[in-house]
PDB file of C-alpha atoms in Angstrom:
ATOM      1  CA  UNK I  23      90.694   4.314  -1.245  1.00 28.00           C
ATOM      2  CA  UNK I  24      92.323   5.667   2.042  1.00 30.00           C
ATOM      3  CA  UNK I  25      93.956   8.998   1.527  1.00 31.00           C
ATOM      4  CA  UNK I  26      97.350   8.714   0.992  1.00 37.00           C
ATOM      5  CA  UNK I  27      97.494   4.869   0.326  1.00 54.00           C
ATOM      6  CA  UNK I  28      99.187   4.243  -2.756  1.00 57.00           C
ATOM      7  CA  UNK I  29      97.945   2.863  -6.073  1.00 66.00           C
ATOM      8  CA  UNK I  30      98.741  -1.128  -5.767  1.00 69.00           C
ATOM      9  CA  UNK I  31      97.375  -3.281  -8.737  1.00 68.00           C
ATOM     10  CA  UNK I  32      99.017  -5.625 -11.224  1.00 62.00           C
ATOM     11  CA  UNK I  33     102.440  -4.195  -9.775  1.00 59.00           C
ATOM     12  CA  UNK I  34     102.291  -4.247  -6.878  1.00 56.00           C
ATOM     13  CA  UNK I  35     104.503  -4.479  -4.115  1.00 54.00           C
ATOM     14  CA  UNK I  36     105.480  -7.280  -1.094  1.00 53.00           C
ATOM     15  CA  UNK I  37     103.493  -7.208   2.232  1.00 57.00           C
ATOM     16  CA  UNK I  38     104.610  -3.696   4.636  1.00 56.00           C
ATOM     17  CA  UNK I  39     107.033  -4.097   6.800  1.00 56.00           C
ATOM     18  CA  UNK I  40     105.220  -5.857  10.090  1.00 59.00           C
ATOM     19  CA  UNK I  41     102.221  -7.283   7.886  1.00 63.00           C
ATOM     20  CA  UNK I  42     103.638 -11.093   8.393  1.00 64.00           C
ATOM     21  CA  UNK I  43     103.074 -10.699  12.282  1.00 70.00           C
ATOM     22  CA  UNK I  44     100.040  -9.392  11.675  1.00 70.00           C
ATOM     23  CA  UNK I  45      98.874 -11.935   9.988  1.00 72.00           C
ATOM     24  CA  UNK I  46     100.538 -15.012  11.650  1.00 70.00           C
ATOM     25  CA  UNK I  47      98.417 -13.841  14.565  1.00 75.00           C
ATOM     26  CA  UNK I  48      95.116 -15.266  12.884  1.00 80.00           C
ATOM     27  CA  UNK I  49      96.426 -18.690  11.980  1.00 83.00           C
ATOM     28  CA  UNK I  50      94.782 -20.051  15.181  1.00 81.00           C
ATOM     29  CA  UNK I  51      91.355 -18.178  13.778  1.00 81.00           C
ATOM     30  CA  UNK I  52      88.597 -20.885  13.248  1.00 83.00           C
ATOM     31  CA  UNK I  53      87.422 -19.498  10.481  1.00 85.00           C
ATOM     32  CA  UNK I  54      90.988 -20.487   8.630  1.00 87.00           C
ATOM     33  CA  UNK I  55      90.935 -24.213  10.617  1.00 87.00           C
ATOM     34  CA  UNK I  56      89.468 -27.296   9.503  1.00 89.00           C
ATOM     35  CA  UNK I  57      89.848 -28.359   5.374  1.00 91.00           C
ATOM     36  CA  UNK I  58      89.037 -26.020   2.329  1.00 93.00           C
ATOM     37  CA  UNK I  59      87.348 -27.631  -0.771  1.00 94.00           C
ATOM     38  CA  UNK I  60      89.332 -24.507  -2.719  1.00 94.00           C
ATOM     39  CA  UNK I  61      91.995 -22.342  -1.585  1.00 95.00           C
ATOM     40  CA  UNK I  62      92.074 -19.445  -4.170  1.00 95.00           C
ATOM     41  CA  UNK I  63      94.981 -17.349  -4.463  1.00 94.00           C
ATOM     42  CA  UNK I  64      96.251 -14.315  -6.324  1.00 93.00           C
ATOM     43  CA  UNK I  65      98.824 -14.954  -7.922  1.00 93.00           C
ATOM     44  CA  UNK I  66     100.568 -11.554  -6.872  1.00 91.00           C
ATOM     45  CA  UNK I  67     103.105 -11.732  -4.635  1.00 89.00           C
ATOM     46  CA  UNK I  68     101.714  -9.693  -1.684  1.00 86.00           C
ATOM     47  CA  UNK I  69      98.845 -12.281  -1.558  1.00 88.00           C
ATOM     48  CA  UNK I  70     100.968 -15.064  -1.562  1.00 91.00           C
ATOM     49  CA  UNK I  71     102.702 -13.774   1.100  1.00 87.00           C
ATOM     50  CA  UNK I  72      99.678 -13.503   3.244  1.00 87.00           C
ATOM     51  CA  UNK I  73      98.349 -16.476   2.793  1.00 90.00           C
ATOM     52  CA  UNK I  74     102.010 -18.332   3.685  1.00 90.00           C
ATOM     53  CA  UNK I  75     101.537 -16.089   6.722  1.00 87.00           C
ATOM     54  CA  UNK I  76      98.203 -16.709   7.648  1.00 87.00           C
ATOM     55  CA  UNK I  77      97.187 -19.968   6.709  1.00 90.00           C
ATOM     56  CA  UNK I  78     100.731 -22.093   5.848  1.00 92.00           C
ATOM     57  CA  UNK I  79      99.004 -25.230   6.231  1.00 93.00           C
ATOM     58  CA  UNK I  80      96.727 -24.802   3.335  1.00 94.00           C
ATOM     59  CA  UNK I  81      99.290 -23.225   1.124  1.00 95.00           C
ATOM     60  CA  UNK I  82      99.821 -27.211  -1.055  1.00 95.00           C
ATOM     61  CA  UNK I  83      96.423 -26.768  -2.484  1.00 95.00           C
ATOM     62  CA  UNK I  84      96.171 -23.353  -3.167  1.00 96.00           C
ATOM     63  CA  UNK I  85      95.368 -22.391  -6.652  1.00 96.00           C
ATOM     64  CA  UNK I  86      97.045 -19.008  -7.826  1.00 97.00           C
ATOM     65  CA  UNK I  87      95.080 -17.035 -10.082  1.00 96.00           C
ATOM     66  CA  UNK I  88      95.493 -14.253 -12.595  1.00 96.00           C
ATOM     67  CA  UNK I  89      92.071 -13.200 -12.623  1.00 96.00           C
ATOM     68  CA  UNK I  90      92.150 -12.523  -8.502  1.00 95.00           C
ATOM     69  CA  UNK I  91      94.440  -9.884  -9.145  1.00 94.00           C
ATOM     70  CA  UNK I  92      93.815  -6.437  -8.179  1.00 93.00           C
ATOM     71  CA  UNK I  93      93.221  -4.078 -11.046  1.00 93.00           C
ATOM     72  CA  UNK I  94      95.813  -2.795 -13.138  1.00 93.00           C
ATOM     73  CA  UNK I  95      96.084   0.892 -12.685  1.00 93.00           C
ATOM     74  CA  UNK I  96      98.644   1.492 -15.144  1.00 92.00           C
ATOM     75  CA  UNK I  97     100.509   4.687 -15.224  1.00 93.00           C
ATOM     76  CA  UNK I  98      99.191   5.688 -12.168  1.00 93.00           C
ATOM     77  CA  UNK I  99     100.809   2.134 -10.131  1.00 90.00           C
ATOM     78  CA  UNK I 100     102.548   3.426  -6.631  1.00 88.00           C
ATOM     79  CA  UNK I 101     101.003   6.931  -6.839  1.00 90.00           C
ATOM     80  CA  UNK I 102      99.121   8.188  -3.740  1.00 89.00           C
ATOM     81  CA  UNK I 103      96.000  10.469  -4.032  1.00 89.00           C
ATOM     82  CA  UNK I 104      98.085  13.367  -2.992  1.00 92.00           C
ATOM     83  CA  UNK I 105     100.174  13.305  -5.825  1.00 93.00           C
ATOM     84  CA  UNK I 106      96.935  12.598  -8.219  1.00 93.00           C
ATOM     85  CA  UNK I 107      94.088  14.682  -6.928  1.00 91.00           C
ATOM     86  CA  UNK I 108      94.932  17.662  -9.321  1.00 94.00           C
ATOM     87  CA  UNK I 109      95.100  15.328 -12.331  1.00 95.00           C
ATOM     88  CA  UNK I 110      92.061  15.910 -14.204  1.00 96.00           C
ATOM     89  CA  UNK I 111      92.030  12.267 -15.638  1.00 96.00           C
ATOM     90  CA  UNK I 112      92.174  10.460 -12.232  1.00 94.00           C
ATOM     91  CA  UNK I 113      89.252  12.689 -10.739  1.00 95.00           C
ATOM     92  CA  UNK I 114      87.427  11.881 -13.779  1.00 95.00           C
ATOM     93  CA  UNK I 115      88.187   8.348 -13.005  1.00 94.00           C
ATOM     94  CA  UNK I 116      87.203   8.477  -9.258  1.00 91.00           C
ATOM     95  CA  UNK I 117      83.847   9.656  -9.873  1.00 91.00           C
ATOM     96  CA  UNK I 118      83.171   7.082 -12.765  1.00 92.00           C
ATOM     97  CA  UNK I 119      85.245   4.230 -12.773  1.00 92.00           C
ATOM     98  CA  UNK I 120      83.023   2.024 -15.363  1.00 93.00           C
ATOM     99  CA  UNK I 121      83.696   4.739 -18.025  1.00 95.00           C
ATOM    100  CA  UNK I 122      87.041   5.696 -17.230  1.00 96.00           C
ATOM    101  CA  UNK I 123      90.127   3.704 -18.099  1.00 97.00           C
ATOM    102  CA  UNK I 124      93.849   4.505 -16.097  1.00 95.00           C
ATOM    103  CA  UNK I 125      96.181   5.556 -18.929  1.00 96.00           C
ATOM    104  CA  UNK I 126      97.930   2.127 -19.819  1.00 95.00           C
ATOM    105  CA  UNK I 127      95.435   0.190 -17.238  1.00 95.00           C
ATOM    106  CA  UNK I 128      92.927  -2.326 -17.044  1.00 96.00           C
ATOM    107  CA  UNK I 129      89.712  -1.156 -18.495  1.00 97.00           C
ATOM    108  CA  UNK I 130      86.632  -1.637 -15.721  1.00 96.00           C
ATOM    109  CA  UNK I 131      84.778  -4.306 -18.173  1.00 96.00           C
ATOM    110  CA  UNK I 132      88.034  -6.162 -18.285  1.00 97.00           C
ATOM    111  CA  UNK I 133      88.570  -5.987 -14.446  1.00 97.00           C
ATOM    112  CA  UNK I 134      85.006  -6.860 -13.983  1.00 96.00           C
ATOM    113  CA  UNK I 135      84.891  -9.849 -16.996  1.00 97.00           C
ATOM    114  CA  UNK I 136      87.632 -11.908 -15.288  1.00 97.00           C
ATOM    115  CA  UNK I 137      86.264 -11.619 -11.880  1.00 96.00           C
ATOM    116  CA  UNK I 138      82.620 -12.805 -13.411  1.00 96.00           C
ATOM    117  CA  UNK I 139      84.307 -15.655 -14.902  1.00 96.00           C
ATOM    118  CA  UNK I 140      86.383 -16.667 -11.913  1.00 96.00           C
ATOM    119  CA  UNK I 141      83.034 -16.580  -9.758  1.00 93.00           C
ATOM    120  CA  UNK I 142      81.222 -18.421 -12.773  1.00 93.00           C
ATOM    121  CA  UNK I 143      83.337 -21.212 -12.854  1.00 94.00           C
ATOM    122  CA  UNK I 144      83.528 -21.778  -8.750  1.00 92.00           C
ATOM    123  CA  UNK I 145      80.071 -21.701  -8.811  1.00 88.00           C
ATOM    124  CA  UNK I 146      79.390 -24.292 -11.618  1.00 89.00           C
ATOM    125  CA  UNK I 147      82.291 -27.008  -9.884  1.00 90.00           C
ATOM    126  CA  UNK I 148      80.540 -26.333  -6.456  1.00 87.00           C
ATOM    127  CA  UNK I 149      76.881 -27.001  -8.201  1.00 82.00           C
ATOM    128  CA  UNK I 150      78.399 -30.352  -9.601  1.00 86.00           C
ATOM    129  CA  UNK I 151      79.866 -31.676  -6.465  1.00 85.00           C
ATOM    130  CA  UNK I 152      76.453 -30.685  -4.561  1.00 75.00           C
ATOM    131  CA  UNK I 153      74.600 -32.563  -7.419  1.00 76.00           C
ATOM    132  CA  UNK I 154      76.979 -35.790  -6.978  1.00 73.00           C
ATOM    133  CA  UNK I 155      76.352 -35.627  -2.990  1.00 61.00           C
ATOM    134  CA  UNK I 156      72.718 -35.213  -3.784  1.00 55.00           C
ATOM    135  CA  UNK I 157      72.410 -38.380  -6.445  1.00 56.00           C
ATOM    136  CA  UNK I 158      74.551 -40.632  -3.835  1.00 54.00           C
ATOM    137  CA  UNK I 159      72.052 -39.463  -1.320  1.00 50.00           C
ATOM    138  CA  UNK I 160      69.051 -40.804  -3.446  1.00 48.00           C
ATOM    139  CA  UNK I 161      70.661 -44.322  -3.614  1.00 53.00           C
ATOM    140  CA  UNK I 162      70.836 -44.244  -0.019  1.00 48.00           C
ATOM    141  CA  UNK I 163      67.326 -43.579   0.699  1.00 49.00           C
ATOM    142  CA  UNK I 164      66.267 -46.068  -1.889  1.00 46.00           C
ATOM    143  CA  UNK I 165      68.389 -49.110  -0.462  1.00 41.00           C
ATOM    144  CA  UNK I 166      67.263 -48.154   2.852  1.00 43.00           C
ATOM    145  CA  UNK I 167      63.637 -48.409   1.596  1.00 44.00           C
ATOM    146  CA  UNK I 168      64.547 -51.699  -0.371  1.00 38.00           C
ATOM    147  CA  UNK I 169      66.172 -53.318   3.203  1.00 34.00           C
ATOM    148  CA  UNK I 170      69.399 -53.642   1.178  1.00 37.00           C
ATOM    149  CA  UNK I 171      71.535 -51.997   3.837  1.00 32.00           C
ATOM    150  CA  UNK I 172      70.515 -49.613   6.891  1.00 31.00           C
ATOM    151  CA  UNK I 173      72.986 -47.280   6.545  1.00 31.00           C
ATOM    152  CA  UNK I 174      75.273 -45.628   3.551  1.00 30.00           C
ATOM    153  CA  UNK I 175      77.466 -43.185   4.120  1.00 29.00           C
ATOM    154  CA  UNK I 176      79.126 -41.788   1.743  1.00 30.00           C
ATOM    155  CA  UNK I 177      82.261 -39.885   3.607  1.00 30.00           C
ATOM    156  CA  UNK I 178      84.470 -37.633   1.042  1.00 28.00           C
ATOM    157  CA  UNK I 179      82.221 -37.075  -1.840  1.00 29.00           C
ATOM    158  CA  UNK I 180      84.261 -34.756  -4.480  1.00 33.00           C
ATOM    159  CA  UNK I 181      87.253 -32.873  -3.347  1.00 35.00           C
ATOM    160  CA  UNK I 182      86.354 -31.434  -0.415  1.00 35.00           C
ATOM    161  CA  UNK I 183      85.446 -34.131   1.436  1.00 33.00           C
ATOM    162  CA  UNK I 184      81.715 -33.179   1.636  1.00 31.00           C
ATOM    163  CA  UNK I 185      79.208 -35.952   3.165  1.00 31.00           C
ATOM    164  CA  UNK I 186      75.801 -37.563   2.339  1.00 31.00           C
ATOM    165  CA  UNK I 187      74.648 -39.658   5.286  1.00 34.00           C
ATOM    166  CA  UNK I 188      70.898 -41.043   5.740  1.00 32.00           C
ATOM    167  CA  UNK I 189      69.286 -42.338   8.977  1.00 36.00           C
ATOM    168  CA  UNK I 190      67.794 -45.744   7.900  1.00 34.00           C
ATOM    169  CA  UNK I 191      64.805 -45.117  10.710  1.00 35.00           C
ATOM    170  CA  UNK I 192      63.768 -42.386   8.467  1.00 36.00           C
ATOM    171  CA  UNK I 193      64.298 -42.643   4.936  1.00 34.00           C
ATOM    172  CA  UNK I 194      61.697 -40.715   3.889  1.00 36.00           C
ATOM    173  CA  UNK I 195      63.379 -37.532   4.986  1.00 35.00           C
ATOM    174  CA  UNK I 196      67.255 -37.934   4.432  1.00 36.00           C
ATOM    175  CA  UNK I 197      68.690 -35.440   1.990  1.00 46.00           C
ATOM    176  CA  UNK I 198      71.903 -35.006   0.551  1.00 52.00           C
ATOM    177  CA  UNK I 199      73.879 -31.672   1.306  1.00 62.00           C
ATOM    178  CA  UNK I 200      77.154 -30.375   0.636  1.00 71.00           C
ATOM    179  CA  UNK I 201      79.162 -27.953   2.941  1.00 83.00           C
ATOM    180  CA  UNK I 202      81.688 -26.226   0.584  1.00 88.00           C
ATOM    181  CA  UNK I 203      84.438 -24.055   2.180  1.00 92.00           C
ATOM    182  CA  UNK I 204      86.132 -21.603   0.064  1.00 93.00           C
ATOM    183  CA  UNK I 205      88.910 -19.412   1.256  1.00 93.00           C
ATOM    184  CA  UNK I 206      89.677 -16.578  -1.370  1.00 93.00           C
ATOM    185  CA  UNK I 207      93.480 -14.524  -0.262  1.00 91.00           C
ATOM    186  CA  UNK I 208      92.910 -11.356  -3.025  1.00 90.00           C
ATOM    187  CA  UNK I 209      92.541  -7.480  -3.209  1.00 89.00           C
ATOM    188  CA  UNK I 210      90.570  -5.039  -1.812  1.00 88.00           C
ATOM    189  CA  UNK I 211      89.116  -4.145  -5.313  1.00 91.00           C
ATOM    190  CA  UNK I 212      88.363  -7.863  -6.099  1.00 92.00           C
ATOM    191  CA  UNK I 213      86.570  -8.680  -3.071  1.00 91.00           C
ATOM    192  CA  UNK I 214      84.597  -5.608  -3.383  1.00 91.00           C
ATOM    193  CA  UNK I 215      83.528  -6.359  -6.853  1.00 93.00           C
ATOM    194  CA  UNK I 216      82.593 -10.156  -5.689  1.00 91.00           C
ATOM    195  CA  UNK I 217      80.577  -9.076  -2.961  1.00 88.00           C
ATOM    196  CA  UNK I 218      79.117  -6.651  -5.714  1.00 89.00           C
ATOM    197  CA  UNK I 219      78.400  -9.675  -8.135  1.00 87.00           C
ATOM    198  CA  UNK I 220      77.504 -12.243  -4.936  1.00 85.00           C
ATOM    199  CA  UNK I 221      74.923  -9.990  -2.738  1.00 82.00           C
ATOM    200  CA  UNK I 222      72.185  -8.767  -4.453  1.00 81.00           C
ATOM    201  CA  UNK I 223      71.503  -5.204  -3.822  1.00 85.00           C
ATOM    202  CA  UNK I 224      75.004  -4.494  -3.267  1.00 87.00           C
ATOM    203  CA  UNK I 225      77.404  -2.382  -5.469  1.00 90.00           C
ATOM    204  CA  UNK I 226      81.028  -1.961  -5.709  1.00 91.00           C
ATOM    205  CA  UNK I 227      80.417   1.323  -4.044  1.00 88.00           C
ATOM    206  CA  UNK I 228      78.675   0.661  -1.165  1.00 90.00           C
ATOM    207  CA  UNK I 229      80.780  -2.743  -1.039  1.00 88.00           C
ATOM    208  CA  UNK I 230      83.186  -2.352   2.218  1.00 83.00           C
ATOM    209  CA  UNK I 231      86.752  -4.825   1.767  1.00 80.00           C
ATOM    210  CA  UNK I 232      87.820  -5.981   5.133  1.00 78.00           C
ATOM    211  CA  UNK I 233      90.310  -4.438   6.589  1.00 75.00           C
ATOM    212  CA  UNK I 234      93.998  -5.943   6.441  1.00 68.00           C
ATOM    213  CA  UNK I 235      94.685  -8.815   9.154  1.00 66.00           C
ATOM    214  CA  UNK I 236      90.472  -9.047   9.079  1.00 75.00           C
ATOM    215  CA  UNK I 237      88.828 -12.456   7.800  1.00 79.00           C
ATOM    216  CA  UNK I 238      85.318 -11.905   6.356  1.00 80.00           C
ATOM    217  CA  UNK I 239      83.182 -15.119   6.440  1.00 85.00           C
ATOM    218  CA  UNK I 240      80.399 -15.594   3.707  1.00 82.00           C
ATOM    219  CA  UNK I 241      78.062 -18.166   4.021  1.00 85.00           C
ATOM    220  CA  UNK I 242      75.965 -18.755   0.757  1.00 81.00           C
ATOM    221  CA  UNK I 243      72.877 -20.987  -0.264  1.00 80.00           C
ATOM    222  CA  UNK I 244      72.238 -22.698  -3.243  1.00 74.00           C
ATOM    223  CA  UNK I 245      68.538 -23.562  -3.411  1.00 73.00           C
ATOM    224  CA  UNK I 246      66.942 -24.721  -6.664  1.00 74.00           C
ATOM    225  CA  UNK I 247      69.286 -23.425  -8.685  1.00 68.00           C
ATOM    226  CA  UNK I 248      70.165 -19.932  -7.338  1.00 70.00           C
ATOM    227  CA  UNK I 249      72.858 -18.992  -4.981  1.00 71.00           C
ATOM    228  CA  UNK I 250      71.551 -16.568  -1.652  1.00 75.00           C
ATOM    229  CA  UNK I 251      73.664 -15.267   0.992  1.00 76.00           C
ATOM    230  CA  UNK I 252      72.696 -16.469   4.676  1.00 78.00           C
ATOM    231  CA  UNK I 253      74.677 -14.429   6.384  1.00 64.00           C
ATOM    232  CA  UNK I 254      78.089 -12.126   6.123  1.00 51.00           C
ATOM    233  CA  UNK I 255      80.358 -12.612   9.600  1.00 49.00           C
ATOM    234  CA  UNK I 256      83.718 -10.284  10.668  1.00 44.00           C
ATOM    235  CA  UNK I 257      86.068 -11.189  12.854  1.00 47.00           C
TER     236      UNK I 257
END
């Protein structure tokens, strides 16, 4: 937390005064162009606000969710550290976060629960659509080897228009693959604590969020059952 930055979480407030501009000057970024198989939004105003700011043609299928929210710092929402560094309970906090709770705030396995199960879920509806592109990809090859047609291409499988396509001179070595894009609009805490659960090796210390008007690109594997990361890219 930047010295002197206040305490936003469950309460938080609307976007700082010149934040929109900011903002509207990455719509034309490519890594916000093109369609999104899931637009994931908090569901707290400030992120709503960025993403109508940033990305306005994608706001129709955004999904705005409570457990994207930043954590709930309770009693100590809108406080900066200047005014807290003296309590004893917040430095207590600071230095272990896990085991310390903000008095009338979210407790860390809370905060850290719905996050898991947000990323759970994703993954399991990415893994089926992958699967579907992957079965549709099978028939292909086998019609192609049965001189039923030359060609199928399957164009839109699932909802984010992800597609199988085989080359009928070889069969042998078509595969199906799906390209999901996800953009996530949350909090600084969240995305630390995803890249915490995503990248292995990686803590929600040592996790860095990018900075405001920055868009972080992940690009993730899944290979026989288990999700990598390929490579991390900010712009």
């Amino acid at each position: 937390m930047e010295q002197g930055a206040p305490l936003f979480g469950l309460h938080g407030s609307a976007a700082a005064p010149g934040g929109a501009e900011q903002l509207s000057a990455i719509r034309d970024h490519s890594a916000l162009s093109g369609e999104f198989w899931r637009v994931c939004c908090s569901d707290l105003r400030r992120c709503r606000e960025t993403l109508a700011a940033a990305a306005p043609a994608l706001e129709h299928q955004a999904i705005y969710d409570s457990r994207l929210r930043e954590m709930n710092f309770g009693a100590w929402e809108g406080c900066t550290y200047e005014q807290l560094k003296d309590n004893k309970h917040y430095r207590s906090w600071i230095d272990d976060p896990e085991s310390v709770t903000p008095p009338g705030g979210e407790a860390w396995e809370e905060f850290a629960g719905r996050i898991d199960n947000f990323w759970t879920q994703l993954q399991r509806e990415a893994e089926a659509v992958a699967a579907g592109v992957a079965e549709v990809a099978k028939v292909a090859v086998e019609s192609v080897a049965g001189s039923v047609t030359p060609l199928i291409d399957a164009d839109s499988i699932g909802p984010g228009g992800c597609n199988a396509k085989t080359d009928a001179s070889e069969p042998e070595s078509a595969q199906g693959s799906a390209i999901l894009r996800v953009l996530l609009v949350t909090h600084g805490g969240v995305i630390r604590q995803l890249l915490a659960r995503i990248v292995e090796g990686m803590t929600f210390y040592t996790a860095a969020a990018p900075a405001p008007g920055e868009v972080t690109v992940m690009n993730l594997r899944r290979h026989e059952g288990t999700w990598s990361r390929i490579a991390r890219e900010v712009q």
